[in-house]
CSV table of C-alpha atoms and ligand atoms in Angstrom, one decimal:
chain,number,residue,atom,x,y,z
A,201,UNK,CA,-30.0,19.6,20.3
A,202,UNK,CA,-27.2,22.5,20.1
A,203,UNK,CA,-26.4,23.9,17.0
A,204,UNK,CA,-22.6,23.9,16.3
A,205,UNK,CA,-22.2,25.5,12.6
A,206,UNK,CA,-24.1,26.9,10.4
A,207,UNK,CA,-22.6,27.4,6.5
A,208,UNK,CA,-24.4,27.7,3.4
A,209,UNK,CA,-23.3,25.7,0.4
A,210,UNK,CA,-25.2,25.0,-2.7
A,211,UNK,CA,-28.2,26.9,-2.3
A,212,UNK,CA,-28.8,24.8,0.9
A,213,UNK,CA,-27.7,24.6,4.5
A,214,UNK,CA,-24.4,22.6,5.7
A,215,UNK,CA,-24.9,22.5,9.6
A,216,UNK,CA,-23.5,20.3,12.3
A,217,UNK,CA,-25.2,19.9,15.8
A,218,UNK,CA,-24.2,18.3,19.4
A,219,UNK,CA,-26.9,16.8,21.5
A,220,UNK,CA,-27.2,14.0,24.3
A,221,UNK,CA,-27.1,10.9,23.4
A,222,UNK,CA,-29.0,8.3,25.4
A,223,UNK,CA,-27.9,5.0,23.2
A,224,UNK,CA,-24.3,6.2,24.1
A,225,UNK,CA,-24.5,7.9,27.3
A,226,UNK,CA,-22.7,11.3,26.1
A,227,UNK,CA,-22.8,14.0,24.0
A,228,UNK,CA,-22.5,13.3,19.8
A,229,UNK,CA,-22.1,15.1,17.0
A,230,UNK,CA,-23.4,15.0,13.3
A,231,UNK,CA,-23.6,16.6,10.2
A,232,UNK,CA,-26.5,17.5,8.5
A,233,UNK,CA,-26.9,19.0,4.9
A,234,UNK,CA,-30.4,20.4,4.1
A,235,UNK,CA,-30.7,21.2,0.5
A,236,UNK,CA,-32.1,23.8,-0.6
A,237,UNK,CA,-35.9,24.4,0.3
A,238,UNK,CA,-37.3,24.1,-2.8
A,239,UNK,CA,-35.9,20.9,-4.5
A,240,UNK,CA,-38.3,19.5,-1.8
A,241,UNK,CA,-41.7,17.8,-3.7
A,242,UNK,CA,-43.8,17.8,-0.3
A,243,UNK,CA,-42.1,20.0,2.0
A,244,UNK,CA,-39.8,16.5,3.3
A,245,UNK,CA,-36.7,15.0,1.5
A,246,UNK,CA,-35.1,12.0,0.9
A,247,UNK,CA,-32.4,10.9,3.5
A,248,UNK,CA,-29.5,9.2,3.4
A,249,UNK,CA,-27.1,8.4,6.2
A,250,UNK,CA,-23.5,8.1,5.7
A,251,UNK,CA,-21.2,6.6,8.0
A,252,UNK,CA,-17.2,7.2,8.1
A,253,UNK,CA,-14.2,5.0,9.1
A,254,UNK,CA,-11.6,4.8,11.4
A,255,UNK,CA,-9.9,7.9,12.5
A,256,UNK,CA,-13.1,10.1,11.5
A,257,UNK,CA,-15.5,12.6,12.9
A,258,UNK,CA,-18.5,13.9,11.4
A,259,UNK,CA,-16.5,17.0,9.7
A,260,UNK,CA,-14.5,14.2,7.3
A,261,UNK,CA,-17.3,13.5,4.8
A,262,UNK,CA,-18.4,17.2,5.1
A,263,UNK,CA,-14.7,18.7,4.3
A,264,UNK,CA,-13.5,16.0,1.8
A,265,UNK,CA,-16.3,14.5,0.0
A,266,UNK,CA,-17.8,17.2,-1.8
A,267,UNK,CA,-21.2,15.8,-1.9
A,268,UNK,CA,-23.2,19.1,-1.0
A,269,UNK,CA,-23.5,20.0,-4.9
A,270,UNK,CA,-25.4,16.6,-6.1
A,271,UNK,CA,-27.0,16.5,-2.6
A,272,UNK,CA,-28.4,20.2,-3.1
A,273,UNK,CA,-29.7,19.0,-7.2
A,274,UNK,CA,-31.1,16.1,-6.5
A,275,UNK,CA,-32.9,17.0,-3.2
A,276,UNK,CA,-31.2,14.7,-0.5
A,277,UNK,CA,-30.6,15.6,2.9
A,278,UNK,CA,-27.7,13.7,4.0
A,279,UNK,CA,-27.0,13.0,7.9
A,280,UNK,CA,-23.2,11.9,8.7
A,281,UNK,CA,-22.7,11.3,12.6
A,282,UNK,CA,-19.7,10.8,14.1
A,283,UNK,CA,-17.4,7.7,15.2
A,284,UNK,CA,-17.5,6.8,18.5
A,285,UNK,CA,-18.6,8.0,21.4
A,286,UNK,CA,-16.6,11.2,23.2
A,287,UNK,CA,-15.7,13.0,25.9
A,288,UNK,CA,-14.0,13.0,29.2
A,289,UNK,CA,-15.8,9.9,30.4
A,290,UNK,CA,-15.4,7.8,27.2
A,291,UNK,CA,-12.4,5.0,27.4
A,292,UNK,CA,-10.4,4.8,24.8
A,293,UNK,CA,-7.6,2.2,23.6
A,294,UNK,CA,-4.9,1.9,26.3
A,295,UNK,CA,-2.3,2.2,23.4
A,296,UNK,CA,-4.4,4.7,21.8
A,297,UNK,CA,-4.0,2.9,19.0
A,298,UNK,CA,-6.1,4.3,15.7
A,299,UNK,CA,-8.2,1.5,14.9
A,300,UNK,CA,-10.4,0.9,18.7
A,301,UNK,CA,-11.7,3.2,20.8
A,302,UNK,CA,-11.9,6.7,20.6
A,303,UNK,CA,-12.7,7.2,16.1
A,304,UNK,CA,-13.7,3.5,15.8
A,305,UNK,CA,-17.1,2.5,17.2
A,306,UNK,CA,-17.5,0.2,14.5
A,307,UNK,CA,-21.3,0.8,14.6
A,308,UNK,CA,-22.0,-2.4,17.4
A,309,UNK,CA,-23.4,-1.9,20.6
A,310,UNK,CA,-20.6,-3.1,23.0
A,311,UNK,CA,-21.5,-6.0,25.8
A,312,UNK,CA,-17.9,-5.7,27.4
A,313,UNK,CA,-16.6,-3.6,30.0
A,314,UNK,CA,-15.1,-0.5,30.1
A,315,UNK,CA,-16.9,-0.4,26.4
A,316,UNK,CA,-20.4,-1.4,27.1
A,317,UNK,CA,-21.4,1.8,29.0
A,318,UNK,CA,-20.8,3.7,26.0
A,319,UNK,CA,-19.7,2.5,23.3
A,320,UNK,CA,-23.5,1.4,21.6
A,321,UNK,CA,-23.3,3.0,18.1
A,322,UNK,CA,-25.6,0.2,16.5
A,323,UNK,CA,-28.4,1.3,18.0
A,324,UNK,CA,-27.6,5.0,18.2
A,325,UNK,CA,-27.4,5.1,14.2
A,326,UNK,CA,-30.0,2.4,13.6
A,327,UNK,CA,-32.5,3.6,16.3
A,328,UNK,CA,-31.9,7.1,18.0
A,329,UNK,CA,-30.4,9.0,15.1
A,330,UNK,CA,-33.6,8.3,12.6
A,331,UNK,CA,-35.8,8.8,15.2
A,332,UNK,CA,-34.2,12.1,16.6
A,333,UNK,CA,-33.6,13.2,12.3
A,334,UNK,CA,-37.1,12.7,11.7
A,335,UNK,CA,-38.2,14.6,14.6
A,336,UNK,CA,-36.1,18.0,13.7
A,337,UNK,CA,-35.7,18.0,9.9
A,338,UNK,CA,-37.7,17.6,6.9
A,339,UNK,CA,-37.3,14.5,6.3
A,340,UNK,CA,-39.2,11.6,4.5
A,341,UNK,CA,-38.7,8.6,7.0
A,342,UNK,CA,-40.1,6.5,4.6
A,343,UNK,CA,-36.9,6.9,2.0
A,344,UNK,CA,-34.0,6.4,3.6
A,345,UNK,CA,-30.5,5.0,3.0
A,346,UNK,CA,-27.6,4.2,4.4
A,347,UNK,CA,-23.8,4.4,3.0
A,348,UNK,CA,-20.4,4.8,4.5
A,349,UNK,CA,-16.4,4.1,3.7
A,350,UNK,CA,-14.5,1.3,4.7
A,351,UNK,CA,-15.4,0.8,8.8
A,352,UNK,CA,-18.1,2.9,7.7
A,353,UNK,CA,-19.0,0.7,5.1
A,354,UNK,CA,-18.9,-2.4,7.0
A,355,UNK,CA,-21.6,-0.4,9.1
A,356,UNK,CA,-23.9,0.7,6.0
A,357,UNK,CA,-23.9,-3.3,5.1
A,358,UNK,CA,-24.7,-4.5,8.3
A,359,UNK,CA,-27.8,-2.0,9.5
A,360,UNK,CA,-29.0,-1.9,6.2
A,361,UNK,CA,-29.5,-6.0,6.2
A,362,UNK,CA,-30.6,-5.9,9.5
A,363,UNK,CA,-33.1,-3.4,9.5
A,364,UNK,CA,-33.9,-3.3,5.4
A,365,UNK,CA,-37.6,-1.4,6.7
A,366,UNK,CA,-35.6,1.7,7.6
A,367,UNK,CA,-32.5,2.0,5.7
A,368,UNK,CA,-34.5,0.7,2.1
A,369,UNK,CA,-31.2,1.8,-0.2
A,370,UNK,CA,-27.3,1.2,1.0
A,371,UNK,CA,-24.0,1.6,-0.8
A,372,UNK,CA,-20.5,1.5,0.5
A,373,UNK,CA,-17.1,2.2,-0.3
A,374,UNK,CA,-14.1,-0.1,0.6
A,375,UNK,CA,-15.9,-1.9,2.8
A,376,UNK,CA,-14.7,-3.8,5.5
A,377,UNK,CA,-16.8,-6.9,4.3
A,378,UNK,CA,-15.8,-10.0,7.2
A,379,UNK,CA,-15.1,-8.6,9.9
A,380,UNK,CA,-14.7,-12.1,11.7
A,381,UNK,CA,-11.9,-12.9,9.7
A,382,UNK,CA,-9.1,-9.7,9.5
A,383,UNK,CA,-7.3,-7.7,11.6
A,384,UNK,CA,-9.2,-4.8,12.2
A,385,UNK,CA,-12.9,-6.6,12.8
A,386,UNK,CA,-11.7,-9.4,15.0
A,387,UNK,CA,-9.3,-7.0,17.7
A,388,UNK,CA,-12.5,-4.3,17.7
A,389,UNK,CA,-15.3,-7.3,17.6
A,390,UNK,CA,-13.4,-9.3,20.5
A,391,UNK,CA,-13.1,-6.0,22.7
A,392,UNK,CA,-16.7,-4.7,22.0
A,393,UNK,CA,-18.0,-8.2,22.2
A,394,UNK,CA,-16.2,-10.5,24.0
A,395,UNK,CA,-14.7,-14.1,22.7
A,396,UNK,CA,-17.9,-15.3,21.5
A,397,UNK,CA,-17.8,-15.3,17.7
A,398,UNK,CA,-21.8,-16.0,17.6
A,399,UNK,CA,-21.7,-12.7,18.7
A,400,UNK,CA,-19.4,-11.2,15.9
A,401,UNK,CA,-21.7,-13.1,13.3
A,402,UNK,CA,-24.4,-10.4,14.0
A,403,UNK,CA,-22.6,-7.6,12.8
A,404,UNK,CA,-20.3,-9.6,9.6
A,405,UNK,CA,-22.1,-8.6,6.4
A,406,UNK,CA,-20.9,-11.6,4.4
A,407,UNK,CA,-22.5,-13.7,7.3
A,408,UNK,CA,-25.4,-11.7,7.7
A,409,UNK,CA,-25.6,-11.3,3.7
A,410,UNK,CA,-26.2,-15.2,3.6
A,411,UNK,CA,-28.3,-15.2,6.5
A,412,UNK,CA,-31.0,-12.5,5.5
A,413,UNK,CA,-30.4,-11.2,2.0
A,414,UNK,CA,-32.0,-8.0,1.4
A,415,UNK,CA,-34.2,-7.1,-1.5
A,416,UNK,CA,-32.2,-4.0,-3.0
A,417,UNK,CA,-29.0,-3.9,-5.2
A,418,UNK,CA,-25.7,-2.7,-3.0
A,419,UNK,CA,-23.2,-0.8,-4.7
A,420,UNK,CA,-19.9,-1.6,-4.0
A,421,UNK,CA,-17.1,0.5,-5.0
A,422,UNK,CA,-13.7,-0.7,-4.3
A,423,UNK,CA,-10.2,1.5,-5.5
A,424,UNK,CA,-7.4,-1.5,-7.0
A,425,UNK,CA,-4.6,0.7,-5.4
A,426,UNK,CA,-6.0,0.6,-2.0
A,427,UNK,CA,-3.4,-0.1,0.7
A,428,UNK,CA,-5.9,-2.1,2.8
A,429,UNK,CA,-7.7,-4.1,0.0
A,430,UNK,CA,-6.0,-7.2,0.5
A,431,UNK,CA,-5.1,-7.9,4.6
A,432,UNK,CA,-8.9,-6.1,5.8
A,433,UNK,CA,-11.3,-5.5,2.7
A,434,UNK,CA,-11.7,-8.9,1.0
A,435,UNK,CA,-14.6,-7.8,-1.1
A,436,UNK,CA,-14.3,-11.1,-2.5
A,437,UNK,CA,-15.9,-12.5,0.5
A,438,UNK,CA,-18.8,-11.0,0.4
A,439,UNK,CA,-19.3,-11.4,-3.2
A,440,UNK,CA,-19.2,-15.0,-2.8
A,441,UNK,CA,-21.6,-14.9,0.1
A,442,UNK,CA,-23.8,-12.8,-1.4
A,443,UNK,CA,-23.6,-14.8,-5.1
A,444,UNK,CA,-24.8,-18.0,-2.6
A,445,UNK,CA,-27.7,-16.2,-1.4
A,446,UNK,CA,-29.3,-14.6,-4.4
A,447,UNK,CA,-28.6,-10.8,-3.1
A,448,UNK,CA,-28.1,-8.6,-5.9
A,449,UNK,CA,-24.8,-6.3,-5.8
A,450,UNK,CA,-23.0,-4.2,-8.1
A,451,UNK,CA,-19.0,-4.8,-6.9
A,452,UNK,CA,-16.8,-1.9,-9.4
A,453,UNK,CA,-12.9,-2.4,-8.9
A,454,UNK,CA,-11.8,1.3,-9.7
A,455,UNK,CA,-8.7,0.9,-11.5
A,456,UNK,CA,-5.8,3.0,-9.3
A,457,UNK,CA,-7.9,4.4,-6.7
A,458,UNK,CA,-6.7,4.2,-3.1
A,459,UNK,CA,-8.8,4.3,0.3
A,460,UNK,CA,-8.6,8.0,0.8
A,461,UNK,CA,-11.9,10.4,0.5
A,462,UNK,CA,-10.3,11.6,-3.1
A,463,UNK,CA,-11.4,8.3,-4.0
A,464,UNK,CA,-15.0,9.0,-2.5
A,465,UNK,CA,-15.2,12.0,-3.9
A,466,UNK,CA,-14.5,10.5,-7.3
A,467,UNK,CA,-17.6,8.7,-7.1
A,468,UNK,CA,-19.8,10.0,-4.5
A,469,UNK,CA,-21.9,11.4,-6.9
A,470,UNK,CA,-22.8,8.2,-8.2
A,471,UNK,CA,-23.9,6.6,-4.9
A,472,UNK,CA,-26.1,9.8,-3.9
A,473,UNK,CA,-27.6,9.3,-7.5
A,474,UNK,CA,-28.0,5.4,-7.2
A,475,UNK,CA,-29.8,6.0,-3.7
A,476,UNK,CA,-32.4,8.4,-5.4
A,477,UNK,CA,-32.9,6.0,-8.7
A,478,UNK,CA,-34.1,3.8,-5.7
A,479,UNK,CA,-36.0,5.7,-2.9
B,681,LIG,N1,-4.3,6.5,10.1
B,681,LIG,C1,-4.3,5.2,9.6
B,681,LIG,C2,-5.3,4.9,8.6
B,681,LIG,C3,-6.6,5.6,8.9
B,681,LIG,C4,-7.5,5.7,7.7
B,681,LIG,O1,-7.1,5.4,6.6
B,681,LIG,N2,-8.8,6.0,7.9
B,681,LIG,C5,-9.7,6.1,6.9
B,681,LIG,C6,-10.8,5.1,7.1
B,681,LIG,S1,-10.0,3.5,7.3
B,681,LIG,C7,-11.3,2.5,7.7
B,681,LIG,O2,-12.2,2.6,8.3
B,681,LIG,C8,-10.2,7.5,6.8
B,681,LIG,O3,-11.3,7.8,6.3
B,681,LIG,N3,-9.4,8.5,7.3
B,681,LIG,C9,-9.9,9.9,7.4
B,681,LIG,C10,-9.5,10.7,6.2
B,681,LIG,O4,-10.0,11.9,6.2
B,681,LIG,O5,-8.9,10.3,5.2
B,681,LIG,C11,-3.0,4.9,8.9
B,681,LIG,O6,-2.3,5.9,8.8
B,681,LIG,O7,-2.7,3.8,8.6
């Protein structure tokens, strides 16, 4: 593991680091915020993972959300990787287009080729990014959570209910709740995954969500103004699904927001204290 940056922000430590990746077969980046060493009880802190969208790296939430001050109070170390795989060998969209490929990893491990050689971001954030976080950091293992935005949100959803042991707490913003059924889910879940919509079921919340409920409440937060809300978002799906299956959820319509990170950073502090109110 390589250390990238190194700034100090709140008291605590905003760092990002590259290191090899085995689940995607190339180097990755994240972003770790360490708060600052005494807010920690036991010597460990809480963690929570937070996953971006499409477009983004690991500096997005870092630069934009602003979530190092409630981070650095409340005593929450908070890991944000990047996209996608990267790097010379990585394919990207032939028509580089924004939403597949290179920025949109869309948290699935791919079974099609080019992507499959690479492209395996479920189990790098589900399996080797924990693993390699609890190794190097102070971290409690045992009180983790997962959040993201939009493409990142669809991710939080889907590893939190399958894998409700390790990521215990989840939240999301503008989710991207069925991906089976809009635009951006079904061209990245056809690529990724081939025509097989079995296979897409395994990493759609609102099926999942109906399929193995999880125990905890998910926050939802969702801006009215947002320019994707009606053609990609849906929340509504997954509200219904979830109302079916007896899952507890919290969906807020934010009255004007739109899907930018000034929406996140609106209410970021509100997720990072919903996480800890549950941990
Ligand atoms: N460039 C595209 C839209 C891309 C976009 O809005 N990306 C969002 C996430 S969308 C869902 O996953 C984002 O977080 N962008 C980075 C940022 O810092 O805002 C377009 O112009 O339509």
């Amino acid at each position: 593991m390589n250390l990238q940056s190194s700034t100090k922000s709140f008291g605590g430590t905003q760092s990002i680091y590259s290191h090899a990746s085995e689940a995607c077969n190339c180097d990755m980046k994240f972003a770790v915020y360490l708060p600052p060493e005494d807010k920690g009880g036991k010597g460990t802190f809480p963690v929570l993972y937070w996953l971006s969208g499409l477009t983004c790296t690991e500096e997005n939430f870092i630069t934009k959300a602003g979530a190092q001050r409630i981070a650095a109070e409340l005593g929450v170390v908070i890991v944000a990787p990047d996209t996608s795989p990267r790097g010379p060998k990585v394919p990207d969209d032939p028509d580089e287009a924004y939403d597949f490929g290179l920025g949109a990893g869309f948290y699935v491990n791919a079974s099609q080729d080019p992507w499959s050689e690479h492209y395996n971001m479920y189990d790098y954030i589900a399996r080797e990014l924990p693993t390699l976080v609890s190794t190097a950091f102070p971290v409690d293992a045992a009180r983790s959570g997962i959040f993201g935005h939009s493409m990142g949100g669809h991710g939080a959803l889907t590893i939190h209910l399958k894998n409700p042991e390790i990521f215990k707490t989840c939240s999301a913003f503008s989710p991207i709740v069925a991906p089976s059924q809009v635009p951006w889910g079904i061209k990245a879940l056809s690529n990724y995954l081939g025509p097989d919509e079995a296979a897409w079921a395994e990493h759609d919340a609102s099926v999942l969500v109906s399929r193995i409920p999880s125990k905890t409440n998910i926050l939802i937060d969702q801006g009215t103004a947002d320019n994707f809300l009606k053609e990609q978002l849906k929340p509504e799906i997954f509200a219904a699904a979830a109302d079916r299956a007896g899952q507890s959820y919290t969906l807020r319509m934010q009255d004007g927001y739109d899907h930018s990170y000034y929406f996140i950073a609106s209410f970021v502090e509100d997720h990072v204290r919903w996480h800890m109110e549950r941990l």
